[in-house]
mmCIF file of C-alpha atoms and ligand atoms in Angstrom:
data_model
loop_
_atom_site.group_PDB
_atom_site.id
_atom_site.type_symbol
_atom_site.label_atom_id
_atom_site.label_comp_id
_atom_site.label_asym_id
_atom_site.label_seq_id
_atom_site.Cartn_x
_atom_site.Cartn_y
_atom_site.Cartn_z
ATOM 1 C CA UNK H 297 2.620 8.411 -11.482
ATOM 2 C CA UNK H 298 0.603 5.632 -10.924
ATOM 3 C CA UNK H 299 -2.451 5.292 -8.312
ATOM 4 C CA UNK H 300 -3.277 2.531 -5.970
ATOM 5 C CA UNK H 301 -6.378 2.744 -3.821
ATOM 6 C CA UNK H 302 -6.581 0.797 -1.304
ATOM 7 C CA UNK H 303 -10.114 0.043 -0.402
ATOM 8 C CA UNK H 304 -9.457 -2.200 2.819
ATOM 9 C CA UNK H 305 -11.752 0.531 4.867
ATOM 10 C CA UNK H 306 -14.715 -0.046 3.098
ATOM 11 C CA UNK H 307 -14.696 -3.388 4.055
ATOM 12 C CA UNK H 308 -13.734 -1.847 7.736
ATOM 13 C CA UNK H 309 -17.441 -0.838 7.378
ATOM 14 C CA UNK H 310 -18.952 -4.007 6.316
ATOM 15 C CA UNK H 311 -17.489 -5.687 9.242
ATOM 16 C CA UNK H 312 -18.945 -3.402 11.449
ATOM 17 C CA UNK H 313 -21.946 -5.547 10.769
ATOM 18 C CA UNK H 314 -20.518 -8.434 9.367
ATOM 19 C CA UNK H 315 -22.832 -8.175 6.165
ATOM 20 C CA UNK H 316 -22.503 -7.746 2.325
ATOM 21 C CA UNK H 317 -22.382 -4.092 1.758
ATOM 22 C CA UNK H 318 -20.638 -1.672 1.551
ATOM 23 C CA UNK H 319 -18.525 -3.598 -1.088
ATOM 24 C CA UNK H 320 -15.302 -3.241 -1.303
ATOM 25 C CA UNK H 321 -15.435 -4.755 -4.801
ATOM 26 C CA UNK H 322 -17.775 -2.484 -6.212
ATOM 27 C CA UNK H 323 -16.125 0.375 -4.851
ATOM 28 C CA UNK H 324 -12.754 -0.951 -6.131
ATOM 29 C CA UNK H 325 -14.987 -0.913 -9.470
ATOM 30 C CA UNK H 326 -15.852 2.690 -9.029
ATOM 31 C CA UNK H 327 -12.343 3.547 -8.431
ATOM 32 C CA UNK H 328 -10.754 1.835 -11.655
ATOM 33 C CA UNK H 329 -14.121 3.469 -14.066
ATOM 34 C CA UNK H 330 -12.665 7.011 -12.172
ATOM 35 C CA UNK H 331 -9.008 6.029 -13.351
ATOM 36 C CA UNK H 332 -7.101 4.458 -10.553
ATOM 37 C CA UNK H 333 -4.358 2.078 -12.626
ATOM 38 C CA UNK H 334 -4.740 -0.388 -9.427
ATOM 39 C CA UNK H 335 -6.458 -1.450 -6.219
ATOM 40 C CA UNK H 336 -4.424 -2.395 -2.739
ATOM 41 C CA UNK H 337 -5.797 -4.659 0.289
ATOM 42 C CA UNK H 338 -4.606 -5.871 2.682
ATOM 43 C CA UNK H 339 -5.671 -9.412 3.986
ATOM 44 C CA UNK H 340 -4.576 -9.158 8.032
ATOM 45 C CA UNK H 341 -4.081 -12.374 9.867
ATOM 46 C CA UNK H 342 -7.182 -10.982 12.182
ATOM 47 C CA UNK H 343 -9.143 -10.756 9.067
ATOM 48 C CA UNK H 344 -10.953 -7.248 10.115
ATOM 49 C CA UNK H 345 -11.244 -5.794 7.309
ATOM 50 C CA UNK H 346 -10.663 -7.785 3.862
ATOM 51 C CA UNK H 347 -11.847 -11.647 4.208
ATOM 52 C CA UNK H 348 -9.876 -14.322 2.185
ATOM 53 C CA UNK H 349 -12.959 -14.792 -0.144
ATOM 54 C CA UNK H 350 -12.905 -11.150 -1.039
ATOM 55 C CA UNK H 351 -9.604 -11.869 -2.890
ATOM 56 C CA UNK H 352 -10.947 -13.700 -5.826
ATOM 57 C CA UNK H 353 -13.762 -11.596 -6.540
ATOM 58 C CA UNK H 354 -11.597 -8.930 -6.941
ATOM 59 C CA UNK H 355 -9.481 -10.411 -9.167
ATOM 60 C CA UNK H 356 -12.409 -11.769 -11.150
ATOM 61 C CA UNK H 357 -14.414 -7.820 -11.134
ATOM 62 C CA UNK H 358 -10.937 -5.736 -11.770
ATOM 63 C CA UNK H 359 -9.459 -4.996 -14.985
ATOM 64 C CA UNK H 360 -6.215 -3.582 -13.185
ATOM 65 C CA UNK H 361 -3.761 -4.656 -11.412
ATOM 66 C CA UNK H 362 -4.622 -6.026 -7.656
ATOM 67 C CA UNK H 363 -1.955 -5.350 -4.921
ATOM 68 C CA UNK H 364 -2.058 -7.380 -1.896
ATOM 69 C CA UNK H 365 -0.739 -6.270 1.491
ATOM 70 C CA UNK H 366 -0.053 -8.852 3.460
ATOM 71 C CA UNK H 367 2.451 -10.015 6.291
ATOM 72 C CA UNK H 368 4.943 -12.841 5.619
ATOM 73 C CA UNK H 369 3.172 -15.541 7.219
ATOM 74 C CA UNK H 370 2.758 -18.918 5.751
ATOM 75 C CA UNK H 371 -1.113 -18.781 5.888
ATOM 76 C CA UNK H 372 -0.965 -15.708 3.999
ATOM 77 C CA UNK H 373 1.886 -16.123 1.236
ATOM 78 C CA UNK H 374 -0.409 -19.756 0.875
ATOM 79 C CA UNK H 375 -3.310 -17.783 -0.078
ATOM 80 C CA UNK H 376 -1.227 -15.683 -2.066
ATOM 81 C CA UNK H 377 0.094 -17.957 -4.042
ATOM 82 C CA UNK H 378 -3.225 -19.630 -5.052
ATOM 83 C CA UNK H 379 -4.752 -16.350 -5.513
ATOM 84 C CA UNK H 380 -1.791 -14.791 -7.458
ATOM 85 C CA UNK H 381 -2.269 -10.855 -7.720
ATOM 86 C CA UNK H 382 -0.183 -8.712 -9.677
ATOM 87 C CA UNK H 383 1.663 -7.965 -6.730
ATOM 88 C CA UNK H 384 2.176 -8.344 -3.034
ATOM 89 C CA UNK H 385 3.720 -6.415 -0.457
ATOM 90 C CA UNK H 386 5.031 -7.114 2.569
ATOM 91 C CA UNK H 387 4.222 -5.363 6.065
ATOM 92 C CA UNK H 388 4.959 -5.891 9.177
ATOM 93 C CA UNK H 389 2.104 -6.561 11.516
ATOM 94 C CA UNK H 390 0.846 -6.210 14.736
ATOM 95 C CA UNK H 391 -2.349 -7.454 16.167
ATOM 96 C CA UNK H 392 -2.773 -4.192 18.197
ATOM 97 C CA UNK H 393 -1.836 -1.579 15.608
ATOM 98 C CA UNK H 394 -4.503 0.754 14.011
ATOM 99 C CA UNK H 395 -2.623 0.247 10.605
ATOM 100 C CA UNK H 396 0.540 -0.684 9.490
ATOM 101 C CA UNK H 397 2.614 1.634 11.919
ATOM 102 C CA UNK H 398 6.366 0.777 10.505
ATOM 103 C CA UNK H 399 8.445 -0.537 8.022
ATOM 104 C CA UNK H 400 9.402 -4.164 7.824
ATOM 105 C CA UNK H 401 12.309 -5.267 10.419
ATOM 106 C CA UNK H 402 14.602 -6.331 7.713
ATOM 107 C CA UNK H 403 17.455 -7.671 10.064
ATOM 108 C CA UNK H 404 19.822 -9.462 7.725
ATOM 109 C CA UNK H 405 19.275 -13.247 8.280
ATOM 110 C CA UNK H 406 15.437 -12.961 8.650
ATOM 111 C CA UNK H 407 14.594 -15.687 6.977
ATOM 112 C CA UNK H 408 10.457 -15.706 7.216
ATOM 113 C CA UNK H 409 10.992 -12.558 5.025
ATOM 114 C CA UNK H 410 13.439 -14.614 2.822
ATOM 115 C CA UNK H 411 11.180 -17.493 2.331
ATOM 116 C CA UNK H 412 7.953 -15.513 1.630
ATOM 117 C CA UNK H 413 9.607 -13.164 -1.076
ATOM 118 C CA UNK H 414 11.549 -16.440 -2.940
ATOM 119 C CA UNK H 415 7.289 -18.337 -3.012
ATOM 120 C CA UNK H 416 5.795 -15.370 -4.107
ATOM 121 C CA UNK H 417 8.146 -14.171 -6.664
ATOM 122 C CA UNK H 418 8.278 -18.572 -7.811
ATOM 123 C CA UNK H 419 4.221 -17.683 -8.129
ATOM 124 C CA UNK H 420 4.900 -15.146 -10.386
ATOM 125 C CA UNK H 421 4.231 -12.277 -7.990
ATOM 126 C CA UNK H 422 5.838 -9.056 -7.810
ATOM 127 C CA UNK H 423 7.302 -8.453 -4.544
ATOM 128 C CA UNK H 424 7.559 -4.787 -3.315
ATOM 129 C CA UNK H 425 8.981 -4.356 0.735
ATOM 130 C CA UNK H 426 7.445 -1.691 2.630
ATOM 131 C CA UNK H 427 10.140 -0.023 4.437
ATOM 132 C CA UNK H 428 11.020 2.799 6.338
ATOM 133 C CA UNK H 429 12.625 5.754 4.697
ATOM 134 C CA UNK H 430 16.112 4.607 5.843
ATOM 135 C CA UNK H 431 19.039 3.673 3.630
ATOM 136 C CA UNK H 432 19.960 0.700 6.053
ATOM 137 C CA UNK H 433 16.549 -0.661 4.917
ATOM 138 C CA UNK H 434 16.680 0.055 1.666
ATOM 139 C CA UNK H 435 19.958 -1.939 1.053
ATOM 140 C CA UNK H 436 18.206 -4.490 3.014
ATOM 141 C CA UNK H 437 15.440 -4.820 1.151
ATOM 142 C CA UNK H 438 17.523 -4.823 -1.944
ATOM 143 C CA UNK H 439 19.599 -7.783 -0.524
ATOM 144 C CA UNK H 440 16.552 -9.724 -0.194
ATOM 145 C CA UNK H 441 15.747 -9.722 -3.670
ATOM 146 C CA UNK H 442 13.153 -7.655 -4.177
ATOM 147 C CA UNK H 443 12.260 -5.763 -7.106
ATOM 148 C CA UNK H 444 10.669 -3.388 -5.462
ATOM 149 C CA UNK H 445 9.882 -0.858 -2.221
ATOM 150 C CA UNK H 446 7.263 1.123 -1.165
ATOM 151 C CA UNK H 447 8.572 4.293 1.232
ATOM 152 C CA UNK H 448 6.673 4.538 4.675
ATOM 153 C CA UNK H 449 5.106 7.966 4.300
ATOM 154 C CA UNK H 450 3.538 7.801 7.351
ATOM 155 C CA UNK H 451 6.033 10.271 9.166
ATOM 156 C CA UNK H 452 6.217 12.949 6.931
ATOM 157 C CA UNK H 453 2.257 12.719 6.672
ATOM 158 C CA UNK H 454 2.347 13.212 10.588
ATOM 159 C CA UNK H 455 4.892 15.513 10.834
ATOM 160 C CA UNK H 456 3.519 18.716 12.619
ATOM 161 C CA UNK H 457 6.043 21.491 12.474
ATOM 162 C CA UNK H 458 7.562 22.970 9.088
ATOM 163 C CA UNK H 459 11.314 21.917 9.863
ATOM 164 C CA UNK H 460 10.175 18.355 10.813
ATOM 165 C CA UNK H 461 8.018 17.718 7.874
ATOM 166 C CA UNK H 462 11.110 18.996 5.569
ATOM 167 C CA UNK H 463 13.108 16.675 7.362
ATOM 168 C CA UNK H 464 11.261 13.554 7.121
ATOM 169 C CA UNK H 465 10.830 14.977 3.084
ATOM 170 C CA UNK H 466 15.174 14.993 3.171
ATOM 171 C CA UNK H 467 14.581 11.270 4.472
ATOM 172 C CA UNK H 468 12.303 10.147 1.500
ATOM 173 C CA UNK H 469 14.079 11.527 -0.918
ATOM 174 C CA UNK H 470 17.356 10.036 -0.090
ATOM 175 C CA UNK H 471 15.862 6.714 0.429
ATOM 176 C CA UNK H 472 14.291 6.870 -2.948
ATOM 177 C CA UNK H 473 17.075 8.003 -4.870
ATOM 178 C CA UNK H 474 19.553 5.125 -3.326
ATOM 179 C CA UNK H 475 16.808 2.622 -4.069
ATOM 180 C CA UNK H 476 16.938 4.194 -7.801
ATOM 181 C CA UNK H 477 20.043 4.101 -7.965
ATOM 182 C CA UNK H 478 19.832 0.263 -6.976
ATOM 183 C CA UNK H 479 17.434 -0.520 -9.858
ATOM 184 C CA UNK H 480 14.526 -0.604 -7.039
ATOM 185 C CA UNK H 481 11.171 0.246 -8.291
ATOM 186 C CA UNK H 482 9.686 2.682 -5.903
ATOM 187 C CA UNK H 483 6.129 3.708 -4.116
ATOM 188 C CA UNK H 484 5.309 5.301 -0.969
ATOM 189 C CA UNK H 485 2.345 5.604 0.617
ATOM 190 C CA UNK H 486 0.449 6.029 4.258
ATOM 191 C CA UNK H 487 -1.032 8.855 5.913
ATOM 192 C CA UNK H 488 -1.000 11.005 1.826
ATOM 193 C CA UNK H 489 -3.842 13.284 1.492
ATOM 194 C CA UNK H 490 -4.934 15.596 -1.499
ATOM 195 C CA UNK H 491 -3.249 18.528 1.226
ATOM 196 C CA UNK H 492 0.083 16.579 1.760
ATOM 197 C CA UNK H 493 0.623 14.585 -1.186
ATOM 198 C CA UNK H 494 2.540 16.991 -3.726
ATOM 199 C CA UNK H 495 6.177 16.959 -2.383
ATOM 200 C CA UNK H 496 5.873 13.203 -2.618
ATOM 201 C CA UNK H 497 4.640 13.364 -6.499
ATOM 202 C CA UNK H 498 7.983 15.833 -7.002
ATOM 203 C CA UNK H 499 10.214 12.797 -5.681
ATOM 204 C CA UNK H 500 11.727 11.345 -8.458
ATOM 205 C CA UNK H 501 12.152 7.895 -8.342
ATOM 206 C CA UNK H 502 9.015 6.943 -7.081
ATOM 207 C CA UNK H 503 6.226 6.289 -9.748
ATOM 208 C CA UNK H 504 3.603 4.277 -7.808
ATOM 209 C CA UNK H 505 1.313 5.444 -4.669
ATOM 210 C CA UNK H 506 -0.691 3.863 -2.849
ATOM 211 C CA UNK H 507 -3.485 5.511 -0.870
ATOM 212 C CA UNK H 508 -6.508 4.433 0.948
ATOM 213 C CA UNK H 509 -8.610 6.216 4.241
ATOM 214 C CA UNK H 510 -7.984 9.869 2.895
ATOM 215 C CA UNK H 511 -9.792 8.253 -0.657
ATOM 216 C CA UNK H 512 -12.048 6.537 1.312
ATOM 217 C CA UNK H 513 -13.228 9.347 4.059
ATOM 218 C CA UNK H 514 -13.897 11.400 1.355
ATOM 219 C CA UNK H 515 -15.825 9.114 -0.674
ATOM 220 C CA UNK H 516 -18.352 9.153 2.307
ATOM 221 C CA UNK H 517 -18.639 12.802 1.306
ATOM 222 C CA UNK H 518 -18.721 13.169 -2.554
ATOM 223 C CA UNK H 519 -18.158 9.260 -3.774
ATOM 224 C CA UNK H 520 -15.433 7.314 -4.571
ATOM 225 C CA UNK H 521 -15.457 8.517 -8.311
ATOM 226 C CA UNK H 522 -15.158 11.712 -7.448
ATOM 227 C CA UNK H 523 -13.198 11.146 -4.553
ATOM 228 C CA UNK H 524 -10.354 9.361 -7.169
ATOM 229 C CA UNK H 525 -10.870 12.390 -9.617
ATOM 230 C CA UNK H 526 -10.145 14.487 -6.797
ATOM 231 C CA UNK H 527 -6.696 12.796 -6.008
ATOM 232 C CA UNK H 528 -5.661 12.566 -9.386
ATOM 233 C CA UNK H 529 -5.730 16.288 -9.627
ATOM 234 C CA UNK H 530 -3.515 16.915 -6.393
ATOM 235 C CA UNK H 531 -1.085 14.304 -8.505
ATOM 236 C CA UNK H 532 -0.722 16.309 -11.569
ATOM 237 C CA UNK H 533 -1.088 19.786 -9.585
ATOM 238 C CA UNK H 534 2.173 18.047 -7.557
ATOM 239 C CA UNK H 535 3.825 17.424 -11.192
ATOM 240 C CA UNK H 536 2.910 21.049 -11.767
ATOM 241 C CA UNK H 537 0.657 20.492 -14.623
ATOM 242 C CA UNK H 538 -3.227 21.582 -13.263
HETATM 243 N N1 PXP K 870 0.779 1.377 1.836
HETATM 244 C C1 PXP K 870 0.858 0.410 2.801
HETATM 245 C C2 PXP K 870 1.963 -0.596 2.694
HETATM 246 C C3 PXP K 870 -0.075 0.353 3.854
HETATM 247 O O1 PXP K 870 0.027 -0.613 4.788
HETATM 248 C C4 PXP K 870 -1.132 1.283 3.865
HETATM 249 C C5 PXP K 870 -2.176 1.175 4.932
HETATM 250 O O2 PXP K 870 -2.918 0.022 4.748
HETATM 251 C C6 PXP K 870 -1.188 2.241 2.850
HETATM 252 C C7 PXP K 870 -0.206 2.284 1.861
HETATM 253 C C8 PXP K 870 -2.277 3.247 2.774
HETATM 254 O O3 PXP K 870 -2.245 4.083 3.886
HETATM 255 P P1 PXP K 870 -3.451 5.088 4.127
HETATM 256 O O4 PXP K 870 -4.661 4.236 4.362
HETATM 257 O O5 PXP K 870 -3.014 5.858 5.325
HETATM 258 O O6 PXP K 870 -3.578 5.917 2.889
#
């Protein structure tokens, strides 16, 4: 199973006064030395987090791959394209949202979505869709052309009764084994923790996640290196191997 961290919140914090530090470079640096096998931002159109000139320095300082979030605009899949990272997901985006509350809208004829994932994938970027846990979407997403979805964990990590978290775990598995079954790689991520990420690990099909505030909250506490260590155990405890 393989790790992303996405570091966009320690940049949340250098924003807060619009400085130098904390890096999110160096801490994406701290991440890979603990074993990460990539690191995620996201570059917002509002730019408050991750700033367009962070983007080359971390694909200068990382040895692994970089994954950029990003929404299908044509500033953004611009910069993209000059910037070329291993790969780039698309997420839907909404100047008032906390974070990235849904899937994509993947109506069929949406062709902004179209457009962005035909330049990227011409650039040489992988193209993963982040989707909700829905079949519709996923043979949406597939009909777009994508090689690749990550699963919206963000309900299950929210759910807060037994029965509704085992539903929403019914939901991701289903969506992951169709998109399997459709030669989709497959990720998930939003909302995991070291407490909720297990039944996730058990789900087949999908070999990639991508996690950032719980990594990044609890680097505050013990550092990202140990933070990272500290993930990578729930992983293989979730695999069943301690
Ligand atoms: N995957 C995607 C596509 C996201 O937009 C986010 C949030 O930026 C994450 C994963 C990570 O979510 P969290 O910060 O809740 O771990």
């Amino acid at each position: 199973m393989r790790l992303g961290v996405n570091v966009d919140h320690v940049a949340t914090v250098r924003q807060a006064r619009l400085g130098k530090v904390p890096d999110p470079v160096r801490l994406a640096q701290e991440a890979q030395r603990a074993g990460c096998d990539g690191i995620v931002c996201h570059l917002r159109e509002d730019r408050r987090h991750i700033q367009t000139g962070d983007l080359s320095r971390f694909k200068r300082g990382l040895g692994i791959p970089l994954n950029l979030e990003m929404a299908a605009v044509p500033e953004i899949v611009r910069i993209a394209c000059r910037i070329r990272p291993a790969q780039a997901t698309l997420v839907p985006e909404r100047r008032r949202e906390l974070t990235t509350e849904g899937g994509l809208n993947l109506k069929r004829g949406n062709r902004r979505l179209l457009e962005a994932v035909r330049r990227l994938t011409r650039a040489g970027i992988r193209v993963s869709l982040f989707i909700d846990p829905a079949p519709a979407a996923v043979l949406a997403a597939a009909a777009l052309g994508a090689p690749m979805v990550e699963l919206h964990t963000g309900g299950y990590a929210e759910a807060r009764t037994a029965s509704d978290r085992k539903r929403h775990l019914e939901r991701l598995r289903t969506a992951a084994d169709l998109a399997g079954r459709l030669n989709l790689a497959v990720a998930a991520g939003h909302g995991l923790d070291t407490g909720n990420v297990g039944p996730v690990v058990r789900i087949a099909p999908v070999e990639e996640l991508n996690i950032g505030f719980s990594i990044v909250a609890r680097a505050l506490t013990v550092g990202m290196r140990q933070a990272v260590l500290e993930m990578r155990r729930a992983i293989r405890k979730g695999k069943g191997r301690s």
